[in-house]
PDB file of C-alpha atoms in Angstrom:
ATOM      1  CA  MET A  16       7.715  47.077  38.891  1.00 88.00           C
ATOM      2  CA  ARG A  17       7.891  44.341  40.443  1.00 82.00           C
ATOM      3  CA  HIS A  18      11.104  42.156  40.100  1.00 92.00           C
ATOM      4  CA  ASN A  19      11.958  39.978  42.067  1.00 90.00           C
ATOM      5  CA  LYS A  20       9.169  40.684  44.819  1.00 84.00           C
ATOM      6  CA  LYS A  21       8.278  36.715  44.983  1.00 89.00           C
ATOM      7  CA  PHE A  22       7.691  37.064  48.611  1.00 90.00           C
ATOM      8  CA  ASN A  23       3.191  36.704  49.365  1.00 93.00           C
ATOM      9  CA  HIS A  24       2.349  40.043  50.429  1.00 94.00           C
ATOM     10  CA  LEU A  25      -0.689  38.822  52.640  1.00 95.00           C
ATOM     11  CA  GLY A  26      -3.423  41.176  51.276  1.00 95.00           C
ATOM     12  CA  ARG A  27      -1.189  44.066  53.509  1.00 96.00           C
ATOM     13  CA  LYS A  28       1.199  46.809  53.719  1.00 96.00           C
ATOM     14  CA  LYS A  29       4.776  46.125  54.794  1.00 95.00           C
ATOM     15  CA  ALA A  30       4.078  47.903  58.251  1.00 97.00           C
ATOM     16  CA  HIS A  31       0.781  45.601  58.720  1.00 98.00           C
ATOM     17  CA  ARG A  32       2.597  42.438  57.673  1.00 97.00           C
ATOM     18  CA  ASP A  33       5.994  42.971  59.716  1.00 96.00           C
ATOM     19  CA  ALA A  34       3.577  43.440  63.104  1.00 97.00           C
ATOM     20  CA  LEU A  35       1.743  40.467  61.852  1.00 97.00           C
ATOM     21  CA  LEU A  36       4.364  38.569  61.540  1.00 97.00           C
ATOM     22  CA  ALA A  37       6.760  39.033  64.610  1.00 97.00           C
ATOM     23  CA  ASN A  38       2.710  38.873  66.757  1.00 98.00           C
ATOM     24  CA  MET A  39       2.756  35.349  65.203  1.00 97.00           C
ATOM     25  CA  THR A  40       6.453  34.964  65.912  1.00 97.00           C
ATOM     26  CA  ILE A  41       5.571  35.693  69.556  1.00 97.00           C
ATOM     27  CA  SER A  42       2.829  33.760  70.248  1.00 97.00           C
ATOM     28  CA  LEU A  43       4.397  30.818  68.127  1.00 97.00           C
ATOM     29  CA  ILE A  44       7.641  31.099  70.578  1.00 96.00           C
ATOM     30  CA  LEU A  45       4.990  31.031  73.807  1.00 96.00           C
ATOM     31  CA  HIS A  46       2.927  28.869  72.750  1.00 95.00           C
ATOM     32  CA  LYS A  47       5.091  26.618  70.976  1.00 95.00           C
ATOM     33  CA  ARG A  48       2.371  25.896  68.365  1.00 96.00           C
ATOM     34  CA  ILE A  49      -0.745  28.191  66.587  1.00 96.00           C
ATOM     35  CA  PHE A  50      -3.639  27.811  64.548  1.00 97.00           C
ATOM     36  CA  THR A  51      -3.445  30.003  61.439  1.00 97.00           C
ATOM     37  CA  THR A  52      -4.094  29.624  57.580  1.00 97.00           C
ATOM     38  CA  LEU A  53      -1.843  27.846  55.440  1.00 97.00           C
ATOM     39  CA  ALA A  54      -0.643  31.241  53.542  1.00 97.00           C
ATOM     40  CA  LYS A  55       0.368  32.978  56.737  1.00 97.00           C
ATOM     41  CA  ALA A  56       1.923  29.713  58.174  1.00 97.00           C
ATOM     42  CA  LYS A  57       4.316  29.823  54.748  1.00 97.00           C
ATOM     43  CA  ALA A  58       5.446  33.357  55.783  1.00 97.00           C
ATOM     44  CA  LEU A  59       5.960  32.648  59.159  1.00 97.00           C
ATOM     45  CA  ARG A  60       8.588  30.077  58.837  1.00 97.00           C
ATOM     46  CA  VAL A  61      10.585  32.509  56.611  1.00 96.00           C
ATOM     47  CA  TYR A  62      10.228  35.054  58.946  1.00 97.00           C
ATOM     48  CA  ALA A  63      10.607  33.262  62.573  1.00 97.00           C
ATOM     49  CA  GLU A  64      13.293  30.510  61.537  1.00 96.00           C
ATOM     50  CA  PRO A  65      16.468  33.076  61.204  1.00 96.00           C
ATOM     51  CA  LEU A  66      15.389  34.630  63.978  1.00 96.00           C
ATOM     52  CA  ILE A  67      15.328  31.212  66.362  1.00 96.00           C
ATOM     53  CA  ASN A  68      18.522  30.314  64.459  1.00 96.00           C
ATOM     54  CA  ARG A  69      20.050  33.227  66.094  1.00 95.00           C
ATOM     55  CA  ALA A  70      19.393  31.945  69.510  1.00 95.00           C
ATOM     56  CA  LYS A  71      21.587  29.248  68.770  1.00 95.00           C
ATOM     57  CA  GLU A  72      24.504  31.555  70.114  1.00 94.00           C
ATOM     58  CA  ASP A  73      23.930  33.643  72.946  1.00 95.00           C
ATOM     59  CA  THR A  74      25.292  37.178  72.588  1.00 96.00           C
ATOM     60  CA  THR A  75      24.392  40.509  73.129  1.00 97.00           C
ATOM     61  CA  PRO A  76      24.407  41.617  69.278  1.00 97.00           C
ATOM     62  CA  ASN A  77      22.126  38.441  68.408  1.00 97.00           C
ATOM     63  CA  ARG A  78      19.582  39.190  71.457  1.00 97.00           C
ATOM     64  CA  ARG A  79      19.114  42.692  70.488  1.00 97.00           C
ATOM     65  CA  LEU A  80      18.955  41.868  66.999  1.00 97.00           C
ATOM     66  CA  VAL A  81      15.979  39.224  67.618  1.00 97.00           C
ATOM     67  CA  PHE A  82      14.474  42.307  70.118  1.00 97.00           C
ATOM     68  CA  ALA A  83      14.402  44.712  67.521  1.00 97.00           C
ATOM     69  CA  HIS A  84      12.111  42.074  65.157  1.00 97.00           C
ATOM     70  CA  LEU A  85       9.864  40.921  67.857  1.00 96.00           C
ATOM     71  CA  GLN A  86      10.039  43.585  70.635  1.00 95.00           C
ATOM     72  CA  SER A  87       8.833  41.385  73.491  1.00 96.00           C
ATOM     73  CA  LYS A  88      11.403  40.649  76.213  1.00 96.00           C
ATOM     74  CA  GLU A  89       9.189  37.569  77.527  1.00 97.00           C
ATOM     75  CA  ALA A  90       9.231  36.084  73.975  1.00 97.00           C
ATOM     76  CA  VAL A  91      12.897  37.139  73.589  1.00 97.00           C
ATOM     77  CA  THR A  92      14.021  35.825  76.867  1.00 97.00           C
ATOM     78  CA  GLU A  93      11.717  32.123  76.318  1.00 96.00           C
ATOM     79  CA  LEU A  94      13.437  32.064  72.929  1.00 96.00           C
ATOM     80  CA  PHE A  95      17.421  32.367  74.099  1.00 96.00           C
ATOM     81  CA  ASN A  96      16.819  30.377  77.754  1.00 95.00           C
ATOM     82  CA  GLU A  97      14.181  26.985  76.619  1.00 94.00           C
ATOM     83  CA  VAL A  98      13.962  27.002  73.046  1.00 94.00           C
ATOM     84  CA  ALA A  99      17.909  27.354  72.491  1.00 94.00           C
ATOM     85  CA  GLN A 100      18.684  24.246  74.546  1.00 93.00           C
ATOM     86  CA  LYS A 101      16.083  22.204  72.493  1.00 92.00           C
ATOM     87  CA  ILE A 102      17.796  23.219  69.122  1.00 92.00           C
ATOM     88  CA  ALA A 103      21.073  23.496  70.057  1.00 91.00           C
ATOM     89  CA  ASP A 104      21.908  20.523  68.329  1.00 92.00           C
ATOM     90  CA  ARG A 105      19.778  20.779  65.019  1.00 92.00           C
ATOM     91  CA  PRO A 106      20.933  22.002  61.580  1.00 93.00           C
ATOM     92  CA  GLY A 107      17.829  24.198  60.469  1.00 92.00           C
ATOM     93  CA  GLY A 108      14.251  23.218  60.414  1.00 94.00           C
ATOM     94  CA  TYR A 109      12.502  24.122  63.257  1.00 95.00           C
ATOM     95  CA  THR A 110       9.412  24.672  62.344  1.00 95.00           C
ATOM     96  CA  ARG A 111       6.275  21.866  61.508  1.00 96.00           C
ATOM     97  CA  ILE A 112       3.257  22.821  59.422  1.00 97.00           C
ATOM     98  CA  LEU A 113       0.948  20.758  59.826  1.00 96.00           C
ATOM     99  CA  LYS A 114      -2.681  20.662  56.909  1.00 97.00           C
ATOM    100  CA  THR A 115      -5.939  20.872  59.095  1.00 96.00           C
ATOM    101  CA  GLY A 116      -8.331  21.103  56.123  1.00 96.00           C
ATOM    102  CA  ASN A 117     -10.511  24.231  54.855  1.00 97.00           C
ATOM    103  CA  ARG A 118     -12.341  26.612  57.447  1.00 95.00           C
ATOM    104  CA  LEU A 119     -16.228  26.864  57.295  1.00 95.00           C
ATOM    105  CA  GLY A 120     -16.342  30.608  56.901  1.00 94.00           C
ATOM    106  CA  ASP A 121     -14.176  31.269  53.870  1.00 96.00           C
ATOM    107  CA  ASN A 122     -12.530  28.194  53.002  1.00 96.00           C
ATOM    108  CA  ALA A 123      -9.608  29.114  53.630  1.00 96.00           C
ATOM    109  CA  LYS A 124      -6.668  26.420  53.871  1.00 97.00           C
ATOM    110  CA  THR A 125      -5.630  26.113  57.632  1.00 98.00           C
ATOM    111  CA  CYS A 126      -2.808  24.799  59.365  1.00 97.00           C
ATOM    112  CA  PHE A 127      -1.106  24.713  62.720  1.00 95.00           C
ATOM    113  CA  ILE A 128       2.785  25.257  62.581  1.00 96.00           C
ATOM    114  CA  GLU A 129       4.287  24.121  65.893  1.00 96.00           C
ATOM    115  CA  LEU A 130       8.440  23.953  66.909  1.00 95.00           C
ATOM    116  CA  VAL A 131       9.806  20.564  66.002  1.00 92.00           C
ATOM    117  CA  ASP A 132      11.081  19.950  69.398  1.00 88.00           C
ATOM    118  CA  TYR A 133       8.164  20.803  71.092  1.00 87.00           C
ATOM    119  CA  ASN A 134       5.487  18.382  70.294  1.00 82.00           C
ATOM    120  CA  GLU A 135       5.295  15.248  73.024  1.00 76.00           C
ATOM    121  CA  ALA A 136       2.546  13.767  71.349  1.00 73.00           C
ATOM    122  CA  MET A 137       4.898  12.992  67.965  1.00 72.00           C
ATOM    123  CA  LEU A 138       7.570  11.889  70.315  1.00 68.00           C
ATOM    124  CA  LYS A 139       5.507   9.685  72.676  1.00 73.00           C
ATOM    125  CA  ASP A 140       3.893   7.888  69.510  1.00 71.00           C
ATOM    126  CA  LYS A 141       6.880   6.391  68.124  1.00 63.00           C
ATOM    127  CA  GLY A 142       7.677   4.644  71.308  1.00 60.00           C
ATOM    128  CA  ALA A 143       3.947   3.897  72.212  1.00 59.00           C
ATOM    129  CA  ALA A 144       2.446   2.702  68.571  1.00 54.00           C
ATOM    130  CA  LYS A 145       4.690  -0.431  69.453  1.00 59.00           C
ATOM    131  CA  ALA A 146       3.038  -1.298  72.655  1.00 56.00           C
ATOM    132  CA  LYS A 147      -0.675  -0.434  71.997  1.00 59.00           C
ATOM    133  CA  THR A 148      -2.666  -3.606  71.837  1.00 63.00           C
ATOM    134  CA  THR A 149      -6.958  -3.272  71.383  1.00 65.00           C
ATOM    135  CA  ARG A 150      -9.427  -5.213  73.508  1.00 70.00           C
ATOM    136  CA  ARG A 151     -10.031  -7.849  70.670  1.00 73.00           C
ATOM    137  CA  SER A 152      -6.262  -8.387  70.434  1.00 67.00           C
ATOM    138  CA  ARG A 153      -5.637  -8.623  73.977  1.00 62.00           C
ATOM    139  CA  LYS A 154      -8.201 -11.465  74.438  1.00 60.00           C
ATOM    140  CA  LYS A 155      -7.198 -13.386  71.562  1.00 61.00           C
ATOM    141  CA  ALA A 156      -3.618 -13.358  72.860  1.00 60.00           C
ATOM    142  CA  ALA A 157      -4.164 -13.803  76.181  1.00 60.00           C
ATOM    143  CA  ALA A 158      -6.572 -17.128  75.469  1.00 61.00           C
ATOM    144  CA  PRO A 159      -3.685 -19.101  73.470  1.00 60.00           C
ATOM    145  CA  ALA A 160      -1.144 -18.132  76.353  1.00 59.00           C
ATOM    146  CA  ALA A 161      -3.283 -19.779  78.812  1.00 59.00           C
ATOM    147  CA  GLU A 162      -3.657 -22.432  77.321  1.00 60.00           C
ATOM    148  CA  ALA A 163      -0.374 -22.855  76.484  1.00 58.00           C
ATOM    149  CA  ALA A 164       0.650 -22.248  80.474  1.00 58.00           C
ATOM    150  CA  PRO A 165      -1.306 -26.046  81.739  1.00 57.00           C
ATOM    151  CA  ALA A 166       0.136 -27.232  78.628  1.00 54.00           C
ATOM    152  CA  ALA A 167       3.570 -26.159  79.816  1.00 53.00           C
ATOM    153  CA  GLU A 168       3.156 -27.321  83.463  1.00 54.00           C
ATOM    154  CA  GLU A 169       1.204 -30.808  83.043  1.00 54.00           C
ATOM    155  CA  PRO A 170       5.137 -32.606  81.981  1.00 55.00           C
ATOM    156  CA  LYS A 171       6.234 -30.698  85.004  1.00 54.00           C
ATOM    157  CA  ALA A 172       3.874 -32.485  87.374  1.00 53.00           C
ATOM    158  CA  GLU A 173       4.643 -36.235  85.494  1.00 49.00           C
TER     159      GLU A 173
END
């Protein structure tokens, strides 16, 4: 009977699924963003976020527990040193899933999953979106400003 077994098995046996999720978590930690299918990304979020949460407290038992899941010294070091500093004040939600459409070969829903605090493009867009202008609007804005400037100078000359 499969009572209370609601998670996505991803078409794999348990050992294969665990290896897949561990490898994807290592890639996510090292590269900060990975492209995959939507089903794998949702399963990865459930697997990775508790491990990322462990990194907030840098203790030997936490490092051993994370290493037991990932089996990668580089990923554990990166997680506890760099990623932990960025997520220290965040209460949860360390990953973001953005859908990118369907894959050409099999029409699978694809997306990318990324660490939230490492998306420089979204962090820059918040400040840069206000200052952005197009060529058309610059010409229109420059022309009235140029006409207004001589008008302002003429009364001074009198």
